[in-house]
Short mmCIF file of N, CA and C in Angstrom, two decimals:
data_model
loop_
_atom_site.label_atom_id
_atom_site.label_comp_id
_atom_site.label_asym_id
_atom_site.label_seq_id
_atom_site.Cartn_x
_atom_site.Cartn_y
_atom_site.Cartn_z
N MET A 6 -14.23 3.09 -26.30
CA MET A 6 -14.48 1.97 -25.05
C MET A 6 -13.05 2.03 -24.57
N ILE A 7 -12.99 1.87 -23.45
CA ILE A 7 -11.79 1.61 -22.53
C ILE A 7 -11.77 1.00 -21.46
N LEU A 8 -10.83 -0.07 -21.24
CA LEU A 8 -10.63 -0.77 -19.96
C LEU A 8 -9.76 0.35 -18.94
N LEU A 9 -10.66 0.41 -17.62
CA LEU A 9 -10.25 1.46 -16.54
C LEU A 9 -9.90 0.70 -15.15
N ARG A 10 -8.89 0.72 -14.58
CA ARG A 10 -8.87 0.23 -13.12
C ARG A 10 -8.91 1.15 -12.22
N GLU A 11 -9.79 1.35 -11.43
CA GLU A 11 -9.99 2.01 -10.22
C GLU A 11 -10.11 1.80 -8.94
N THR A 12 -9.63 2.15 -7.89
CA THR A 12 -9.88 1.83 -6.68
C THR A 12 -11.22 2.25 -6.00
N ALA A 13 -11.62 1.19 -5.01
CA ALA A 13 -12.80 1.25 -4.50
C ALA A 13 -13.40 3.00 -4.06
N SER A 14 -12.30 3.56 -3.65
CA SER A 14 -12.72 5.07 -3.22
C SER A 14 -12.84 5.92 -4.76
N THR A 15 -11.98 5.57 -5.92
CA THR A 15 -12.07 6.62 -7.05
C THR A 15 -13.22 5.89 -7.87
N LEU A 16 -13.71 4.91 -7.89
CA LEU A 16 -14.81 4.27 -8.58
C LEU A 16 -15.99 4.85 -7.93
N SER A 17 -16.35 4.92 -6.63
CA SER A 17 -17.59 5.33 -6.26
C SER A 17 -17.49 7.22 -6.05
N GLN A 18 -16.30 7.96 -6.17
CA GLN A 18 -16.35 9.14 -6.49
C GLN A 18 -16.83 9.13 -8.12
N ASN A 19 -15.93 8.72 -9.00
CA ASN A 19 -16.39 8.90 -10.31
C ASN A 19 -17.76 8.76 -10.64
N LEU A 20 -18.30 7.52 -10.26
CA LEU A 20 -19.83 6.99 -10.69
C LEU A 20 -20.36 8.44 -10.41
N PHE A 21 -20.22 9.29 -9.43
CA PHE A 21 -21.24 10.36 -9.05
C PHE A 21 -20.71 11.72 -10.30
N GLU A 22 -19.39 11.86 -10.54
CA GLU A 22 -19.11 12.71 -11.16
C GLU A 22 -19.07 12.47 -13.00
N ASN A 23 -19.06 11.15 -13.07
CA ASN A 23 -19.35 10.75 -14.35
C ASN A 23 -20.69 10.25 -14.49
N GLU A 24 -21.56 10.58 -14.97
CA GLU A 24 -22.75 10.16 -14.95
C GLU A 24 -23.14 9.51 -16.53
N GLU A 25 -22.36 10.21 -17.16
CA GLU A 25 -22.48 9.69 -18.64
C GLU A 25 -21.48 8.85 -19.53
N ILE A 26 -20.87 8.09 -18.18
CA ILE A 26 -20.15 7.11 -18.71
C ILE A 26 -20.46 5.60 -17.97
N VAL A 27 -20.81 4.91 -18.72
CA VAL A 27 -21.31 3.52 -18.04
C VAL A 27 -20.10 2.47 -17.77
N ARG A 28 -19.79 1.70 -16.73
CA ARG A 28 -18.79 0.74 -16.49
C ARG A 28 -19.52 -0.26 -16.09
N ILE A 29 -18.83 -1.45 -16.85
CA ILE A 29 -19.29 -2.84 -16.88
C ILE A 29 -17.90 -3.34 -16.11
N PRO A 30 -18.15 -3.92 -14.88
CA PRO A 30 -17.09 -4.64 -14.15
C PRO A 30 -16.67 -5.61 -15.09
N TYR A 31 -15.56 -5.80 -15.01
CA TYR A 31 -14.56 -6.99 -15.53
C TYR A 31 -13.66 -7.67 -14.51
N SER A 32 -13.04 -7.19 -14.00
CA SER A 32 -12.85 -8.25 -12.87
C SER A 32 -12.08 -7.39 -11.65
N VAL A 33 -12.20 -7.96 -10.75
CA VAL A 33 -11.59 -7.18 -9.09
C VAL A 33 -10.16 -7.99 -9.13
N ASP A 34 -9.36 -7.18 -8.25
CA ASP A 34 -7.87 -7.32 -8.06
C ASP A 34 -7.43 -6.53 -6.87
N TYR A 35 -6.54 -7.33 -5.93
CA TYR A 35 -5.88 -6.99 -4.80
C TYR A 35 -4.56 -6.76 -4.67
N LEU A 36 -4.07 -6.04 -3.74
CA LEU A 36 -2.69 -5.85 -3.62
C LEU A 36 -1.85 -6.91 -2.87
N VAL A 37 -0.93 -7.21 -3.40
CA VAL A 37 -0.10 -7.99 -2.60
C VAL A 37 1.39 -7.64 -2.19
N ALA A 38 2.41 -8.44 -1.63
CA ALA A 38 3.56 -7.87 -1.39
C ALA A 38 4.54 -8.79 -1.94
N VAL A 39 5.24 -8.57 -2.75
CA VAL A 39 6.11 -9.85 -3.36
C VAL A 39 7.70 -9.43 -2.78
N LEU A 40 7.51 -10.77 -2.44
CA LEU A 40 8.57 -11.24 -1.15
C LEU A 40 9.82 -12.09 -1.77
N PRO A 41 10.95 -11.88 -1.33
CA PRO A 41 11.88 -13.02 -1.79
C PRO A 41 11.48 -14.48 -1.10
N ASN A 42 11.47 -15.46 -1.64
CA ASN A 42 11.18 -16.82 -0.79
C ASN A 42 11.96 -16.75 0.46
N ALA A 43 12.72 -16.20 0.50
CA ALA A 43 13.72 -16.51 1.88
C ALA A 43 13.46 -15.47 2.94
N HIS A 44 12.38 -14.55 2.26
CA HIS A 44 12.02 -13.31 3.44
C HIS A 44 11.45 -14.12 4.18
N PRO A 45 11.20 -13.65 5.63
CA PRO A 45 10.76 -14.34 6.76
C PRO A 45 9.09 -14.45 6.97
N LEU A 46 8.72 -13.27 6.03
CA LEU A 46 6.95 -13.27 5.68
C LEU A 46 6.63 -13.98 4.78
N ALA A 47 7.37 -14.31 4.11
CA ALA A 47 6.93 -15.19 2.57
C ALA A 47 6.16 -16.43 2.64
N LYS A 48 5.94 -16.74 4.12
CA LYS A 48 5.27 -18.19 4.11
C LYS A 48 3.54 -17.89 4.69
N CYS A 49 3.78 -16.37 4.95
CA CYS A 49 2.28 -16.05 5.45
C CYS A 49 1.12 -16.14 4.69
N THR A 50 -0.27 -16.05 5.35
CA THR A 50 -1.04 -15.99 4.23
C THR A 50 -1.50 -14.67 3.95
N THR A 51 -1.22 -14.17 4.91
CA THR A 51 -1.82 -12.48 4.79
C THR A 51 -0.61 -11.35 5.78
N ILE A 52 -0.43 -10.43 5.35
CA ILE A 52 0.39 -9.57 6.00
C ILE A 52 -0.41 -7.88 5.98
N SER A 53 0.04 -7.53 7.26
CA SER A 53 -0.52 -5.98 7.12
C SER A 53 0.73 -5.08 6.58
N LEU A 54 0.43 -3.96 6.06
CA LEU A 54 1.67 -2.89 5.44
C LEU A 54 2.19 -2.37 6.56
N ARG A 55 1.68 -2.63 7.80
CA ARG A 55 3.19 -2.08 8.69
C ARG A 55 3.56 -3.24 9.02
N GLU A 56 3.51 -4.39 8.90
CA GLU A 56 4.76 -5.19 9.09
C GLU A 56 5.80 -5.19 7.95
N LEU A 57 5.65 -4.35 6.89
CA LEU A 57 6.81 -4.12 5.72
C LEU A 57 7.40 -2.73 6.07
N GLN A 58 7.06 -2.21 7.16
CA GLN A 58 7.27 -0.63 7.48
C GLN A 58 9.01 -0.38 7.46
N ASP A 59 9.83 -1.10 7.96
CA ASP A 59 11.17 -1.47 7.92
C ASP A 59 12.23 -1.66 6.36
N GLU A 60 11.34 -2.34 5.51
CA GLU A 60 11.54 -2.67 4.29
C GLU A 60 12.26 -1.48 3.39
N GLU A 61 12.94 -1.93 2.30
CA GLU A 61 12.93 -1.00 1.12
C GLU A 61 12.14 -1.77 0.07
N PHE A 62 11.47 -0.57 -0.80
CA PHE A 62 10.28 -1.13 -1.51
C PHE A 62 10.94 -0.73 -2.96
N CYS A 63 10.14 -1.54 -3.75
CA CYS A 63 10.46 -1.45 -5.38
C CYS A 63 8.78 -1.01 -5.90
N PHE A 64 8.57 -0.10 -6.49
CA PHE A 64 6.89 0.02 -6.86
C PHE A 64 7.19 0.37 -8.21
N ILE A 65 6.27 -0.24 -8.98
CA ILE A 65 5.77 -0.16 -10.36
C ILE A 65 6.16 1.61 -10.63
N LYS A 66 6.32 2.11 -11.63
CA LYS A 66 6.84 3.37 -11.97
C LYS A 66 6.12 4.50 -11.60
N GLU A 67 7.04 5.39 -10.87
CA GLU A 67 6.38 6.83 -10.32
C GLU A 67 5.89 7.45 -11.18
N GLY A 68 4.58 7.92 -10.92
CA GLY A 68 3.65 8.81 -11.70
C GLY A 68 2.68 8.18 -12.03
N SER A 69 2.51 6.64 -12.29
CA SER A 69 1.74 5.80 -12.69
C SER A 69 0.46 5.33 -11.40
N PHE A 70 -0.40 4.94 -11.94
CA PHE A 70 -1.92 4.85 -11.11
C PHE A 70 -1.43 3.68 -9.86
N MET A 71 -0.42 2.64 -10.31
CA MET A 71 -0.21 1.56 -9.17
C MET A 71 1.07 2.50 -8.03
N TYR A 72 1.71 3.13 -8.72
CA TYR A 72 2.67 3.96 -7.71
C TYR A 72 1.78 4.71 -6.84
N ASP A 73 0.95 5.36 -7.15
CA ASP A 73 -0.11 5.86 -6.57
C ASP A 73 -0.88 5.27 -5.54
N ILE A 74 -1.38 4.29 -5.99
CA ILE A 74 -2.15 3.14 -4.78
C ILE A 74 -1.44 2.73 -3.75
N CYS A 75 0.23 2.18 -3.95
CA CYS A 75 0.93 1.90 -3.39
C CYS A 75 1.57 2.92 -2.51
N ARG A 76 1.57 4.07 -2.46
CA ARG A 76 2.00 4.96 -1.80
C ARG A 76 0.79 5.49 -1.05
N LEU A 77 -0.32 5.56 -1.47
CA LEU A 77 -1.50 5.98 -0.48
C LEU A 77 -1.93 4.78 0.38
N SER A 78 -1.75 3.70 -0.24
CA SER A 78 -2.07 2.54 0.81
C SER A 78 -1.23 2.60 2.16
N CYS A 79 0.22 2.79 2.02
CA CYS A 79 1.26 2.87 2.80
C CYS A 79 1.13 4.14 3.79
N GLN A 80 0.22 5.10 3.26
CA GLN A 80 0.19 6.03 4.22
C GLN A 80 -0.86 5.95 4.87
N GLU A 81 -1.85 5.53 4.20
CA GLU A 81 -3.10 5.09 5.25
C GLU A 81 -2.40 4.33 6.24
N ALA A 82 -1.72 3.20 6.15
CA ALA A 82 -1.31 2.10 7.00
C ALA A 82 -0.43 2.93 7.92
N GLY A 83 0.03 4.28 8.06
CA GLY A 83 0.52 4.62 8.72
C GLY A 83 2.52 4.55 8.67
N ILE A 84 2.47 4.27 7.20
CA ILE A 84 3.99 3.89 6.97
C ILE A 84 4.65 4.92 6.31
N SER A 85 5.60 5.10 6.12
CA SER A 85 6.39 5.99 4.92
C SER A 85 7.29 5.07 4.17
N PRO A 86 6.89 4.51 3.07
CA PRO A 86 7.57 3.65 2.32
C PRO A 86 9.15 4.03 1.85
N ASN A 87 10.28 3.10 2.07
CA ASN A 87 11.57 3.62 1.30
C ASN A 87 11.72 3.37 0.06
N VAL A 88 11.57 3.96 -0.91
CA VAL A 88 11.02 3.19 -2.37
C VAL A 88 12.31 3.43 -2.90
N VAL A 89 13.19 2.55 -3.21
CA VAL A 89 14.76 2.53 -3.74
C VAL A 89 14.66 2.30 -5.33
N TYR A 90 13.49 1.72 -5.81
CA TYR A 90 13.42 1.56 -7.09
C TYR A 90 12.07 1.63 -7.63
N SER A 91 11.98 2.11 -8.59
CA SER A 91 10.68 2.15 -9.58
C SER A 91 11.24 1.48 -11.02
N SER A 92 9.67 1.07 -11.84
CA SER A 92 10.48 0.89 -13.17
C SER A 92 8.87 0.51 -13.69
N HIS A 93 8.87 0.43 -14.88
CA HIS A 93 7.66 0.11 -15.68
C HIS A 93 7.91 -1.12 -16.16
N ARG A 94 8.97 -2.03 -16.38
CA ARG A 94 9.18 -3.12 -16.28
C ARG A 94 9.06 -4.11 -15.16
N LEU A 95 7.89 -5.11 -15.23
CA LEU A 95 7.61 -5.99 -14.03
C LEU A 95 8.78 -6.90 -13.95
N ASP A 96 9.60 -7.34 -14.81
CA ASP A 96 10.45 -8.26 -15.04
C ASP A 96 12.01 -7.64 -14.21
N ASN A 97 11.85 -6.19 -14.28
CA ASN A 97 12.79 -5.72 -13.31
C ASN A 97 12.41 -5.60 -12.20
N ILE A 98 11.35 -5.61 -11.70
CA ILE A 98 11.03 -5.50 -10.54
C ILE A 98 11.02 -6.89 -9.89
N PHE A 99 11.06 -8.08 -10.54
CA PHE A 99 10.61 -9.48 -10.25
C PHE A 99 12.40 -9.72 -9.66
N ASP A 100 13.26 -9.08 -10.51
CA ASP A 100 14.35 -9.40 -9.94
C ASP A 100 15.03 -8.77 -9.23
N MET A 101 14.80 -7.71 -9.31
CA MET A 101 15.40 -6.84 -7.60
C MET A 101 14.89 -7.62 -6.26
N VAL A 102 13.52 -8.00 -6.26
CA VAL A 102 12.71 -8.61 -5.32
C VAL A 102 13.39 -9.89 -5.18
N THR A 103 13.70 -11.04 -6.28
CA THR A 103 14.44 -12.37 -6.11
C THR A 103 15.64 -12.18 -5.59
N ARG A 104 16.80 -11.01 -5.91
CA ARG A 104 18.22 -10.84 -5.66
C ARG A 104 18.17 -10.41 -3.99
N GLY A 105 16.76 -10.12 -3.39
CA GLY A 105 16.77 -9.61 -2.46
C GLY A 105 17.18 -8.55 -1.79
N SER A 106 17.03 -7.40 -2.98
CA SER A 106 17.33 -5.89 -2.76
C SER A 106 16.22 -5.34 -2.50
N CYS A 107 14.97 -5.92 -2.26
CA CYS A 107 13.76 -5.26 -1.84
C CYS A 107 12.63 -6.14 -1.64
N VAL A 108 11.31 -5.33 -1.25
CA VAL A 108 9.84 -6.05 -1.36
C VAL A 108 9.43 -5.22 -2.23
N ALA A 109 8.44 -5.82 -3.08
CA ALA A 109 7.45 -5.09 -4.16
C ALA A 109 6.25 -5.07 -3.54
N LEU A 110 5.24 -3.92 -3.88
CA LEU A 110 4.02 -3.95 -3.94
C LEU A 110 3.21 -3.92 -5.17
N MET A 111 2.17 -4.62 -5.54
CA MET A 111 1.62 -4.53 -6.92
C MET A 111 0.34 -5.61 -6.97
N MET A 112 -0.34 -5.20 -7.69
CA MET A 112 -1.58 -5.80 -7.92
C MET A 112 -1.57 -7.70 -8.34
N ASN A 113 -2.35 -8.44 -7.90
CA ASN A 113 -1.97 -10.12 -7.66
C ASN A 113 -1.93 -10.11 -9.13
N LYS A 114 -2.66 -9.64 -10.06
CA LYS A 114 -2.67 -10.48 -11.44
C LYS A 114 -1.32 -9.86 -12.01
N HIS A 115 -0.70 -8.89 -11.59
CA HIS A 115 0.45 -8.42 -12.15
C HIS A 115 1.65 -9.61 -11.77
N ALA A 116 1.28 -9.75 -10.50
CA ALA A 116 2.57 -10.92 -9.87
C ALA A 116 2.32 -12.29 -10.39
N GLU A 117 0.72 -12.42 -10.44
CA GLU A 117 0.30 -14.10 -11.22
C GLU A 117 0.63 -14.17 -12.19
N HIS A 118 0.66 -13.40 -13.48
CA HIS A 118 0.96 -13.62 -14.57
C HIS A 118 2.11 -12.76 -15.11
N PRO A 119 3.43 -13.05 -14.57
CA PRO A 119 4.72 -12.50 -15.24
C PRO A 119 4.81 -12.61 -16.52
N ILE A 120 5.46 -11.86 -17.38
CA ILE A 120 5.81 -11.62 -18.53
C ILE A 120 6.98 -13.22 -19.21
N ASP A 121 7.56 -13.34 -18.27
CA ASP A 121 8.32 -14.83 -18.16
C ASP A 121 7.85 -15.85 -17.79
N SER A 122 7.44 -16.86 -18.75
CA SER A 122 7.07 -18.07 -18.37
C SER A 122 7.62 -18.63 -17.43
N ASP A 123 9.00 -18.68 -17.48
CA ASP A 123 9.18 -19.50 -16.48
C ASP A 123 9.14 -19.29 -15.00
N LEU A 124 8.92 -17.57 -14.87
CA LEU A 124 8.51 -16.93 -13.58
C LEU A 124 7.14 -17.58 -13.02
N SER A 125 6.29 -17.96 -13.86
CA SER A 125 4.87 -18.09 -13.96
C SER A 125 5.06 -19.45 -13.35
N ASN A 126 5.63 -20.11 -13.82
CA ASN A 126 5.92 -22.03 -13.68
C ASN A 126 6.50 -22.15 -12.37
N ASN A 127 7.61 -21.59 -11.72
CA ASN A 127 8.04 -21.36 -10.55
C ASN A 127 8.65 -20.21 -10.08
N PRO A 128 7.88 -19.37 -9.87
CA PRO A 128 8.77 -17.97 -9.28
C PRO A 128 9.56 -17.90 -8.27
N PRO A 129 10.69 -17.41 -8.16
CA PRO A 129 11.48 -17.29 -7.44
C PRO A 129 11.14 -16.27 -6.34
N PHE A 130 10.13 -16.08 -6.31
CA PHE A 130 9.18 -15.13 -4.99
C PHE A 130 8.43 -15.63 -4.53
N SER A 131 7.62 -14.98 -3.46
CA SER A 131 6.36 -15.45 -2.96
C SER A 131 5.37 -14.37 -3.00
N THR A 132 4.20 -14.41 -3.23
CA THR A 132 3.35 -13.33 -2.98
C THR A 132 2.65 -13.45 -1.83
N VAL A 133 1.90 -12.31 -0.64
CA VAL A 133 1.22 -12.61 0.17
C VAL A 133 0.35 -11.35 0.02
N LYS A 134 -1.00 -11.63 0.48
CA LYS A 134 -2.16 -10.79 0.55
C LYS A 134 -1.95 -9.79 1.50
N ILE A 135 -2.23 -8.60 1.25
CA ILE A 135 -2.07 -7.34 1.91
C ILE A 135 -3.51 -7.36 3.09
N SER A 136 -3.41 -7.28 4.09
CA SER A 136 -4.71 -7.32 4.90
C SER A 136 -4.53 -5.80 5.98
N PRO A 137 -5.85 -5.28 6.10
CA PRO A 137 -6.95 -5.36 5.21
C PRO A 137 -6.81 -5.30 3.96
N ALA A 138 -7.97 -5.82 2.94
CA ALA A 138 -7.35 -6.04 1.48
C ALA A 138 -7.48 -4.58 0.79
N ILE A 139 -6.95 -4.19 -0.08
CA ILE A 139 -6.65 -3.13 -0.81
C ILE A 139 -6.69 -3.27 -2.36
N THR A 140 -8.16 -3.15 -2.86
CA THR A 140 -8.70 -3.75 -3.97
C THR A 140 -8.71 -2.87 -5.41
N SER A 141 -8.89 -3.40 -6.34
CA SER A 141 -9.29 -2.35 -7.35
C SER A 141 -9.82 -2.95 -8.21
N GLN A 142 -10.95 -2.30 -9.05
CA GLN A 142 -11.63 -2.72 -9.88
C GLN A 142 -11.17 -2.27 -11.46
N VAL A 143 -11.38 -3.50 -12.29
CA VAL A 143 -10.90 -3.30 -14.11
C VAL A 143 -12.62 -3.18 -14.27
N SER A 144 -12.73 -2.33 -15.08
CA SER A 144 -14.00 -2.33 -15.94
C SER A 144 -14.27 -1.56 -17.30
N LEU A 145 -14.80 -2.06 -17.93
CA LEU A 145 -14.93 -1.53 -19.21
C LEU A 145 -15.89 -0.58 -19.51
N CYS A 146 -15.28 0.62 -19.98
CA CYS A 146 -16.15 1.91 -19.55
C CYS A 146 -16.44 2.32 -21.44
N CYS A 147 -17.72 2.92 -21.33
CA CYS A 147 -17.82 3.53 -22.42
C CYS A 147 -18.80 4.75 -22.39
N LEU A 148 -19.07 5.56 -23.42
CA LEU A 148 -20.44 6.44 -23.04
C LEU A 148 -21.60 6.03 -23.12
N LYS A 149 -22.59 6.48 -22.02
CA LYS A 149 -24.00 6.05 -21.90
C LYS A 149 -24.61 5.91 -23.19
N ASP A 150 -24.88 6.43 -24.36
CA ASP A 150 -25.55 6.41 -25.34
C ASP A 150 -24.79 5.93 -26.48
N SER A 151 -23.51 5.13 -26.25
CA SER A 151 -22.83 4.82 -27.49
C SER A 151 -23.22 2.98 -27.50
N HIS A 152 -23.14 2.46 -28.76
CA HIS A 152 -23.17 1.11 -29.21
C HIS A 152 -22.56 0.01 -28.85
N LEU A 153 -22.81 -0.79 -28.16
CA LEU A 153 -21.71 -1.41 -27.64
C LEU A 153 -21.27 -2.47 -28.86
N SER A 154 -20.07 -3.06 -28.88
CA SER A 154 -19.71 -4.00 -29.90
C SER A 154 -20.05 -5.22 -29.78
N ASN A 155 -20.12 -6.11 -30.27
CA ASN A 155 -20.25 -7.87 -30.00
C ASN A 155 -19.69 -8.16 -28.70
N SER A 156 -18.20 -7.94 -28.60
CA SER A 156 -17.47 -8.25 -27.69
C SER A 156 -17.75 -7.84 -26.49
N ALA A 157 -18.07 -6.33 -26.64
CA ALA A 157 -18.28 -5.56 -25.25
C ALA A 157 -19.81 -6.14 -24.92
N ARG A 158 -20.56 -6.49 -25.78
CA ARG A 158 -21.96 -7.09 -25.03
C ARG A 158 -21.69 -8.71 -24.59
N LEU A 159 -20.37 -9.13 -25.04
CA LEU A 159 -20.19 -10.45 -24.43
C LEU A 159 -19.76 -10.36 -22.96
N ILE A 160 -18.90 -9.18 -22.60
CA ILE A 160 -18.22 -9.11 -21.36
C ILE A 160 -19.69 -8.99 -20.66
N ASN A 161 -20.14 -7.84 -20.99
CA ASN A 161 -21.29 -7.45 -19.94
C ASN A 161 -22.26 -8.63 -19.92
N TRP A 162 -22.77 -9.64 -20.68
CA TRP A 162 -23.34 -10.49 -20.43
C TRP A 162 -22.49 -11.59 -19.39
N PHE A 163 -21.35 -11.76 -19.56
CA PHE A 163 -20.51 -12.74 -18.76
C PHE A 163 -20.77 -12.23 -17.35
N CYS A 164 -20.28 -10.65 -17.27
CA CYS A 164 -20.13 -10.06 -15.88
C CYS A 164 -21.56 -9.78 -15.22
N HIS A 165 -22.73 -10.01 -15.67
CA HIS A 165 -23.59 -9.92 -14.95
C HIS A 165 -24.31 -11.16 -14.64
#
């Protein structure tokens, strides 16, 4: 059993290719821009990726699923992001944004629950939803005929 994050397009493709895998939806998340509080767009409710086309970006580590989502989303919006930094450490990304060195793209749950509890309570950055929405689904996945643990059955019950 694994937890898997997929975009809407990869989810629909994988459902047809992997009929032996059962996906129990756990949560849906959406892409946000993480901006310094002083950024002109920081107080907006939503922004488009095109509004960020002249920015320098910080993405989660190159080669990761999140990096690919961000890069592909920018390309689909018709922009070529200038990625000046990438890291697997969210605190480094938040630090770069807070210093005004760049803006970041990440899923809301990453930005909403930083590892540093001080950032959760009073973040020195703003998160703004990307419009149109770019979402991903986190699912609990297992083989079709496998026995679910008590925890997995509980998740399945709560999610349905």
